[in-house]
Amino acid sequence: MLRPTALLLTALAAVSACTSLSAQPLVDVDVVDRDTGEWLPEYRHRGQDWIPGIPGHRYSVRLTNTTGERVLVVLSVDGVNAISGETAAAGQTGYVLGPWQTTEIAGWRKSYQDIAQFYFTDLPDSYAARTGRPDNVGVIGVAVFRERAQPQPYYEPAPIAREDREYDRGRDAAKSAPAAPQASRRASEAAADSAYGGGVAQRIGTGHGEREWSPVSRTDFVRASRSPAQVAQLRYDDVPNLVAMGVIPRWRDDRRYRGQPQAFPNGFAADPPGRW
């Protein structure tokens, strides 16, 4: 028997989602570049899904519940829980999505009222590296739980749940993390990431950006099982690294087209100088 998780929060930024497909996972995970408004493309490479990030750009993680029931999504960014800031573990706090619901998580939660924006940055400047935990920089992951069947009078938009202490293994690791001055050294050691074959070092991570208003409220959720029903992750790095690794074909590297005329450059029509 699992004891109930007691505290969940509701993000007001949630929006409704579309219909589901039987073959889909419980939750779809996408990343949106908030500075360009574009969804980041995914590239499959050696059994992993990769996305290209642009250093300095803000981003959000878009979560879509593809089912007709509530689910709990524990969100990990660079191996750190996006709500509590602890070294991530599946038993910790997470967002709860109502049936068919979509929401975008745009930062590290700082309180019931605000977040610190996610943005791509050099690895040593990432939140994980600055708090002495650079080993898992470059990965965005979710652990998804179904809800134990029980009456639900109504649904709050995009809740988040407090950790279940029965199987949280992240708190002690977070408390024992090295002091910030050691972060740069460990970030350099992380360059030997085996996923890169020892030849290309991870270059970017997720920073702790400016504060942004993002109020939440509370609700209840009881997990149907100790183990998540779905675990998924996206790896990320900058374009030069992904090209060097063979994740992105060289002909897809946007640098090739810089400075050359393009029929459809990104953007909208600007006002002409001196007219408005």
mmCIF file of C-alpha atoms in Angstrom, residues 9-18 34 60-65 70-71 73 95-106 109 115 155-160 212-217 219:
data_model
loop_
_atom_site.group_PDB
_atom_site.id
_atom_site.type_symbol
_atom_site.label_atom_id
_atom_site.label_comp_id
_atom_site.label_asym_id
_atom_site.label_seq_id
_atom_site.Cartn_x
_atom_site.Cartn_y
_atom_site.Cartn_z
ATOM 1 C CA LEU A 9 0.314 22.578 -6.622
ATOM 2 C CA THR A 10 -1.666 23.835 -9.615
ATOM 3 C CA ALA A 11 0.081 25.853 -12.325
ATOM 4 C CA LEU A 12 -2.271 28.446 -13.784
ATOM 5 C CA ALA A 13 -0.429 28.504 -17.106
ATOM 6 C CA ALA A 14 -1.980 25.212 -18.244
ATOM 7 C CA VAL A 15 -3.866 25.013 -21.500
ATOM 8 C CA SER A 16 -6.102 22.300 -22.956
ATOM 9 C CA ALA A 17 -4.667 19.563 -25.100
ATOM 10 C CA CYS A 18 -5.912 17.605 -28.067
ATOM 11 C CA ARG A 34 10.755 30.691 -25.748
ATOM 12 C CA SER A 60 10.087 25.520 -21.478
ATOM 13 C CA VAL A 61 9.242 21.839 -21.161
ATOM 14 C CA ARG A 62 5.834 21.107 -22.680
ATOM 15 C CA LEU A 63 3.999 18.191 -21.025
ATOM 16 C CA THR A 64 0.895 16.694 -22.655
ATOM 17 C CA ASN A 65 -1.284 14.121 -20.910
ATOM 18 C CA ARG A 70 -4.923 12.411 -14.068
ATOM 19 C CA VAL A 71 -1.210 11.606 -14.030
ATOM 20 C CA VAL A 73 4.846 13.905 -13.782
ATOM 21 C CA TYR A 95 3.260 18.195 -11.685
ATOM 22 C CA VAL A 96 -0.191 16.612 -11.969
ATOM 23 C CA LEU A 97 -1.941 16.893 -15.311
ATOM 24 C CA GLY A 98 -5.698 16.530 -15.715
ATOM 25 C CA PRO A 99 -7.196 14.420 -18.525
ATOM 26 C CA TRP A 100 -5.872 15.445 -21.964
ATOM 27 C CA GLN A 101 -4.195 18.488 -20.416
ATOM 28 C CA THR A 102 -1.082 20.307 -21.631
ATOM 29 C CA THR A 103 1.111 22.662 -19.628
ATOM 30 C CA GLU A 104 4.517 24.292 -20.112
ATOM 31 C CA ILE A 105 7.039 24.285 -17.285
ATOM 32 C CA ALA A 106 9.334 27.258 -17.826
ATOM 33 C CA ARG A 109 10.043 26.624 -8.889
ATOM 34 C CA ILE A 115 9.922 30.417 -10.908
ATOM 35 C CA TYR A 155 -9.636 18.797 -11.622
ATOM 36 C CA GLU A 156 -7.155 21.563 -10.971
ATOM 37 C CA PRO A 157 -4.962 22.693 -13.890
ATOM 38 C CA ALA A 158 -1.398 21.264 -13.862
ATOM 39 C CA PRO A 159 -0.760 20.325 -10.209
ATOM 40 C CA ILE A 160 2.567 19.359 -8.688
ATOM 41 C CA GLU A 212 8.940 34.991 -13.500
ATOM 42 C CA TRP A 213 5.405 35.066 -12.070
ATOM 43 C CA SER A 214 3.913 31.559 -12.160
ATOM 44 C CA PRO A 215 1.352 31.035 -9.362
ATOM 45 C CA VAL A 216 0.288 27.570 -8.203
ATOM 46 C CA SER A 217 -2.315 26.045 -5.886
ATOM 47 C CA THR A 219 -4.607 19.439 -4.519
#
